[in-house]
PDB file of C-alpha atoms and ligand atoms in Angstrom:
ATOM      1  CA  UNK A   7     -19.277   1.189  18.137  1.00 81.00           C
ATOM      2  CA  UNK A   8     -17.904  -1.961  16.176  1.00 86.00           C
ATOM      3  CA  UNK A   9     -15.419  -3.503  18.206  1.00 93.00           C
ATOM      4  CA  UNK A  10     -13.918  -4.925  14.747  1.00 95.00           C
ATOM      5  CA  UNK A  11     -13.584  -3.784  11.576  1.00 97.00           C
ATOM      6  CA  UNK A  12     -12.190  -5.520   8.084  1.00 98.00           C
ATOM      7  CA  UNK A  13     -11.794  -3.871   5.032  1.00 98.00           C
ATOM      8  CA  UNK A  14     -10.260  -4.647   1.492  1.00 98.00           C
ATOM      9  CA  UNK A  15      -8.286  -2.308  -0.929  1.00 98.00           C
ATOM     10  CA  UNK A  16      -6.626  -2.758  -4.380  1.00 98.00           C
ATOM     11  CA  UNK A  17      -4.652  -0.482  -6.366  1.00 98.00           C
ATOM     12  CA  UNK A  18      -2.897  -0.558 -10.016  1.00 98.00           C
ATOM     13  CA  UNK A  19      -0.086   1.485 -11.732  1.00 97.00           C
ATOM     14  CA  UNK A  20       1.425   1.480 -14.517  1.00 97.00           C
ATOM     15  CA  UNK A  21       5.626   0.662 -15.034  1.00 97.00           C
ATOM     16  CA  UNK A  22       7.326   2.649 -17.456  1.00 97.00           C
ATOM     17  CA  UNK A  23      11.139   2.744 -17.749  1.00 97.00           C
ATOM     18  CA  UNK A  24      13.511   5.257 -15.910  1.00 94.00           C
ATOM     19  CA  UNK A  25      11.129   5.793 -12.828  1.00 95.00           C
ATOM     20  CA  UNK A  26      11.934   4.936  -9.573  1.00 95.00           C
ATOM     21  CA  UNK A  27       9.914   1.697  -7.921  1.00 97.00           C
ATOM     22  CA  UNK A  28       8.678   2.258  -4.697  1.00 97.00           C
ATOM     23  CA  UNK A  29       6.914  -0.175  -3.131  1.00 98.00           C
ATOM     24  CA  UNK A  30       5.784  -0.505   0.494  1.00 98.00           C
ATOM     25  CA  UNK A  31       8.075   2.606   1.059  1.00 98.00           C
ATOM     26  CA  UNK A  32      11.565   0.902   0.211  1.00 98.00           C
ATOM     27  CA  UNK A  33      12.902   1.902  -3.126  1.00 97.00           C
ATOM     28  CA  UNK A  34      13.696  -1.228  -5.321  1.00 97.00           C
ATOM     29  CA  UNK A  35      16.454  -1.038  -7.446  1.00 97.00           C
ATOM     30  CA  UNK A  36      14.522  -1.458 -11.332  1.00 97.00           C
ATOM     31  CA  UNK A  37      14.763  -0.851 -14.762  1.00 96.00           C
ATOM     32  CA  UNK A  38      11.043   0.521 -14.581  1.00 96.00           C
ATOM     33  CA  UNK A  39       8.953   2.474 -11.511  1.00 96.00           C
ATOM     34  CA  UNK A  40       5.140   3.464 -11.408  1.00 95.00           C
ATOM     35  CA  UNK A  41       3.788   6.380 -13.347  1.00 94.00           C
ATOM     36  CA  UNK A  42       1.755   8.406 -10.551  1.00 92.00           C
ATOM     37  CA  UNK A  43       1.262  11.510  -9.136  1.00 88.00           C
ATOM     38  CA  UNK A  44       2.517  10.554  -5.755  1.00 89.00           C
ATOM     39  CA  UNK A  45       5.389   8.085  -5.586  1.00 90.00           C
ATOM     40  CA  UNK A  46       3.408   5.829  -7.273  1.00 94.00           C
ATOM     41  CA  UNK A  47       3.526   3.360  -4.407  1.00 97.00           C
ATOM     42  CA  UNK A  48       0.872   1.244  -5.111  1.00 98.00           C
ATOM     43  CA  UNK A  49       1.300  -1.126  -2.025  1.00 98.00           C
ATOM     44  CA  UNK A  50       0.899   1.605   0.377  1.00 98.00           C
ATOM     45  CA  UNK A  51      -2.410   3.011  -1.679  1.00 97.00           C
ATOM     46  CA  UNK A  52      -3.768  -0.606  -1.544  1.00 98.00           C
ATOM     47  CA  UNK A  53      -3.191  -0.478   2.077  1.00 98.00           C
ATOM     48  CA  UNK A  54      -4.779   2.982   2.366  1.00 98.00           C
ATOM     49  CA  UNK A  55      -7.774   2.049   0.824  1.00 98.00           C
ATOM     50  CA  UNK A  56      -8.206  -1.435   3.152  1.00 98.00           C
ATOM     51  CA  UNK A  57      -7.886   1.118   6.224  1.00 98.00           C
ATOM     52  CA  UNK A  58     -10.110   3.725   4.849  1.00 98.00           C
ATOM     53  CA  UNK A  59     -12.706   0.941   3.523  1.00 98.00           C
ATOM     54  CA  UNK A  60     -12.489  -0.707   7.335  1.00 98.00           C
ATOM     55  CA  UNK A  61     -14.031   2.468   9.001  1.00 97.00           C
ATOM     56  CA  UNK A  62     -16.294   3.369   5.457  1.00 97.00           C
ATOM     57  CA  UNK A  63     -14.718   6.555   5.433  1.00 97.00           C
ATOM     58  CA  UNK A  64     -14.159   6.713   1.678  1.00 97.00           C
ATOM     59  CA  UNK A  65     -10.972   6.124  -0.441  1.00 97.00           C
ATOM     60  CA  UNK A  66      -7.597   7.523  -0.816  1.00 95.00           C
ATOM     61  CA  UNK A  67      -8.814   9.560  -4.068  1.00 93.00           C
ATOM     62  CA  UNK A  68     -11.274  11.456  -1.705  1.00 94.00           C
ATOM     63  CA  UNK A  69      -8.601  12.340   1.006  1.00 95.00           C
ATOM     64  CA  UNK A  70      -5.592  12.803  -1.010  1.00 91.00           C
ATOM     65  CA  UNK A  71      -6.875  13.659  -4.715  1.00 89.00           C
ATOM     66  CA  UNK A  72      -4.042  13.353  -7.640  1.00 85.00           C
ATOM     67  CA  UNK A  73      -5.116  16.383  -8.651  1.00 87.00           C
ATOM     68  CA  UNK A  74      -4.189  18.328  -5.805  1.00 87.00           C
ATOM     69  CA  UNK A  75      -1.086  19.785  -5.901  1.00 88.00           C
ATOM     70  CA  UNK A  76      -0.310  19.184  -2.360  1.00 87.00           C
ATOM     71  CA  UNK A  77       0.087  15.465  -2.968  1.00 86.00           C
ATOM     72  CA  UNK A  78       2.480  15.806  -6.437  1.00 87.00           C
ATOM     73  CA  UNK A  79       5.516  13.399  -6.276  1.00 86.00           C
ATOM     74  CA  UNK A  80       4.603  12.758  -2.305  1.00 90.00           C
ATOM     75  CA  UNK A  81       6.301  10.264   0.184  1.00 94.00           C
ATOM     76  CA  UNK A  82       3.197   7.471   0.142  1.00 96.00           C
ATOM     77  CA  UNK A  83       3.855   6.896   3.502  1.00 97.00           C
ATOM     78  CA  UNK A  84       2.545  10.349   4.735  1.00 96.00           C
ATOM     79  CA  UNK A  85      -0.688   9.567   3.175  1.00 96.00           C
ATOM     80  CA  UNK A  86      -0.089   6.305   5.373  1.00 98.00           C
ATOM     81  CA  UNK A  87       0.081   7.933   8.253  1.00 98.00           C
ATOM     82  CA  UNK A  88      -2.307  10.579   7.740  1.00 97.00           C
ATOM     83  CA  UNK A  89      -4.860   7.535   6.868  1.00 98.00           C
ATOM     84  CA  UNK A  90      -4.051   5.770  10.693  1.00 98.00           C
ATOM     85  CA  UNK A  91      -4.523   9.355  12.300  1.00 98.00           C
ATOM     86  CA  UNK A  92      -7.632   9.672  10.319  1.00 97.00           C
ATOM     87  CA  UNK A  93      -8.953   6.161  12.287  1.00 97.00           C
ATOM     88  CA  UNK A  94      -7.590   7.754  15.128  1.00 96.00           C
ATOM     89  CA  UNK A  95      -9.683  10.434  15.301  1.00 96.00           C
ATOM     90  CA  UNK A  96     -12.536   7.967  14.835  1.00 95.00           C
ATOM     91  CA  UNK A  97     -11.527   5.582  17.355  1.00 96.00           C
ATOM     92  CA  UNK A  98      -9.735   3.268  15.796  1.00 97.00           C
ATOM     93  CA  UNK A  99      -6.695   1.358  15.569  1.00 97.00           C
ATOM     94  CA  UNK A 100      -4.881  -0.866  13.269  1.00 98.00           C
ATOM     95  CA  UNK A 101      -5.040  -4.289  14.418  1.00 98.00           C
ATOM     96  CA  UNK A 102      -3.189  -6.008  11.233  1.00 98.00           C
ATOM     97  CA  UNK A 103      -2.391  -5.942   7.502  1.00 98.00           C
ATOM     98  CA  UNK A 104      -2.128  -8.374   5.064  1.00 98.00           C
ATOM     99  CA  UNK A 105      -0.978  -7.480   1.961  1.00 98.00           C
ATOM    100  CA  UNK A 106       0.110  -8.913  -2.136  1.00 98.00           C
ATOM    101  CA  UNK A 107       2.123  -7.521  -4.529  1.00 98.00           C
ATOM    102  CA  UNK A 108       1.745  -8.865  -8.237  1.00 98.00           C
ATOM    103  CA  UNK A 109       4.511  -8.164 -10.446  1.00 97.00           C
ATOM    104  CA  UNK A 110       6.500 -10.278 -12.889  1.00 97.00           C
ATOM    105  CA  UNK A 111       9.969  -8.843 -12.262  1.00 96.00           C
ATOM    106  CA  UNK A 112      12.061  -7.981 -10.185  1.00 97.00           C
ATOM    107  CA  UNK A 113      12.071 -11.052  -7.145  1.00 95.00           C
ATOM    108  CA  UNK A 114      10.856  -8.719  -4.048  1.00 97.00           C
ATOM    109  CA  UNK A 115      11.809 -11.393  -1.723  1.00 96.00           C
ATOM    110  CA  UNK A 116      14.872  -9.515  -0.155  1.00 97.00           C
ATOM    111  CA  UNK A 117      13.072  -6.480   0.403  1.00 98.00           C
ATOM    112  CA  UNK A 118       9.673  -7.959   2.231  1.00 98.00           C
ATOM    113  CA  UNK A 119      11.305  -7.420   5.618  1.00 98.00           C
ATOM    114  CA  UNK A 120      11.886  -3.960   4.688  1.00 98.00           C
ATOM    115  CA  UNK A 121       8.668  -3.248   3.830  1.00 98.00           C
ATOM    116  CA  UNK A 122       6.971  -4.392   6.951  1.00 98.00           C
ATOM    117  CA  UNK A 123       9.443  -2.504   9.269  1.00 98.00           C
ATOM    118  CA  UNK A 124       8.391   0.587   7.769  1.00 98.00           C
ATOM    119  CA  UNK A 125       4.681  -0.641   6.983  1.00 98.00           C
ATOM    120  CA  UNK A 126       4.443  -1.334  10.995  1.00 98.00           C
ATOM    121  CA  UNK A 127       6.153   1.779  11.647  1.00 98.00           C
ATOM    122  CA  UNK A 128       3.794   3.899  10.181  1.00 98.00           C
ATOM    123  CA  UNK A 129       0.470   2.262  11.205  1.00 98.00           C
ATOM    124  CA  UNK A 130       1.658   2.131  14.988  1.00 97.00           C
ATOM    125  CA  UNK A 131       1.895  -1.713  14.972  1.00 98.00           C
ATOM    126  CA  UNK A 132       4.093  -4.782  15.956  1.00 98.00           C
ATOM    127  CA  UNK A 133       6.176  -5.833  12.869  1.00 98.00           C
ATOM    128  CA  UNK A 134       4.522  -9.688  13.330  1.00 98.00           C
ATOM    129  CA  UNK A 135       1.355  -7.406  12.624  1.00 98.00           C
ATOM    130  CA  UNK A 136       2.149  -6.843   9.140  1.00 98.00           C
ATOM    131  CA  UNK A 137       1.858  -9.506   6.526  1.00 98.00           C
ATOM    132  CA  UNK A 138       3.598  -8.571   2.753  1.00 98.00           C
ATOM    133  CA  UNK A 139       3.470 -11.084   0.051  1.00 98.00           C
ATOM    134  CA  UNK A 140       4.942 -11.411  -3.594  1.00 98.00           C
ATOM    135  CA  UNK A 141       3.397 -13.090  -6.778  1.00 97.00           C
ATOM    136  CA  UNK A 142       3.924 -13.326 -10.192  1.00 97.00           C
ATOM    137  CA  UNK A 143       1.423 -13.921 -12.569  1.00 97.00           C
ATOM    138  CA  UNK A 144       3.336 -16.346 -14.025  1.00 97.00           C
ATOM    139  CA  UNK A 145       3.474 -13.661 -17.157  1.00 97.00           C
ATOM    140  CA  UNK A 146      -0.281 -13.800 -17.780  1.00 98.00           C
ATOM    141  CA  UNK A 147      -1.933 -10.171 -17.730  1.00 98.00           C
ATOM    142  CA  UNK A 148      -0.698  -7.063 -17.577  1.00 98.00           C
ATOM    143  CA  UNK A 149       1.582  -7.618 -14.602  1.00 98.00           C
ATOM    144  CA  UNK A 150       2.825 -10.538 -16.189  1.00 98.00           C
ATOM    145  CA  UNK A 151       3.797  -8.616 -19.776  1.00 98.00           C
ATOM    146  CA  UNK A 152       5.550  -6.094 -17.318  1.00 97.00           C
ATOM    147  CA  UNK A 153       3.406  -3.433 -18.196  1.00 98.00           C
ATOM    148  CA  UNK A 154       2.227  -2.823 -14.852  1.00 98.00           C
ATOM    149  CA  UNK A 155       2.033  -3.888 -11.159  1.00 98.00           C
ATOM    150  CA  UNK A 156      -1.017  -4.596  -8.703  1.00 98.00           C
ATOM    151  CA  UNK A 157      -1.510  -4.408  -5.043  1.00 98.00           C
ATOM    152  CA  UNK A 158      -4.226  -5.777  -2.502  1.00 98.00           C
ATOM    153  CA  UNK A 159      -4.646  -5.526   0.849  1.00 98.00           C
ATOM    154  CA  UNK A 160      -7.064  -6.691   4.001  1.00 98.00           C
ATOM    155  CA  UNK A 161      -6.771  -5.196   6.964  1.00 98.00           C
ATOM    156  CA  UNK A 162      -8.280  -5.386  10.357  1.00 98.00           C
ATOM    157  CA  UNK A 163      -9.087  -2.235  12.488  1.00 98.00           C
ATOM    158  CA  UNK A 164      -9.807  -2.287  16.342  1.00 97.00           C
ATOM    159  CA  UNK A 165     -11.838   0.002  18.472  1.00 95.00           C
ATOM    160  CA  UNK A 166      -8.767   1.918  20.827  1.00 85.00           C
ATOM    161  CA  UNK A 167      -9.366   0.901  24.342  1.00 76.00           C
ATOM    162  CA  UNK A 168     -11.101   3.670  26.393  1.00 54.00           C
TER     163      UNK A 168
HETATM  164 MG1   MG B  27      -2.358   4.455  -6.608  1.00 97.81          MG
END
């Protein structure tokens, strides 16, 4: 067994106005949200895929398909959770997350704390564990016209002790 483990993930949604934002679980107060069938938080999906990449288990459309009823309008963070307890079963821990949010409006800073509370939280990990980071795209591309918002994540996942 790998000791270590990295993996990557990215995710994109689309804004549209009158939808709620969610984004690393804490609801952002916005004229526009993500079109999705889940929450449409595209942080935690980003960070799903890293996890899932790390241990080459797939991606988050495979375990939790948008066509599935189950997962209609869902809390992201169960599918967080449900991702950790899927490395679980395989061994593996989260070591720690690093993560960037692209999107031209509104300023995130106030809610980054937030974010990694809950992030850490849910993965099982220290809070200094969790790295979340803003951009704009300086209103180039589709975040920048507003028309959308982009996540990535890398992630590190260690082999549980015993
Ligand atoms: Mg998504």
């Amino acid at each position: 067994m790998i000791p270590f483990r990295i993996g990557y993930g990215y995710d994109v949604h689309a804004l549209a106005e009158g939808l709620t934002l969610t984004l690393g679980g804490v609801k952002i107060p916005h004229d526009k949200g993500c079109v999705a069938h889940s929450d449409g938080d595209v942080l935690i999906h980003a960070l799903c895929d890293a996890l899932l990449g790390a241990a080459a288990l797939g991606d988050i459309g495979m375990h939790f398909p948008d066509t599935s009823q189950e997962f209609a309008g869902i809390d992201s963070r169960i599918l967080l959770r449900r991702t950790v307890a899927l490395l679980g079963e395989r061994g593996y821990r989260v070591g720690n997350a690093d993560c960037t949010i692209s999107l031209q409006r509104p300023r995130l800073r106030p809610h980054i704390d937030a974010m990694r509370a809950l992030l850490a939280a849910d993965m099982g990990i220290d809070v200094e564990c969790v790295s979340v980071k803003a951009t704009t795209t300086e209103h180039l591309g589709f975040e920048g016209r507003e028309e959308g918002v982009s996540a990535s994540a890398a992630v590190l996942i260690v082999a549980a002790e015993g």
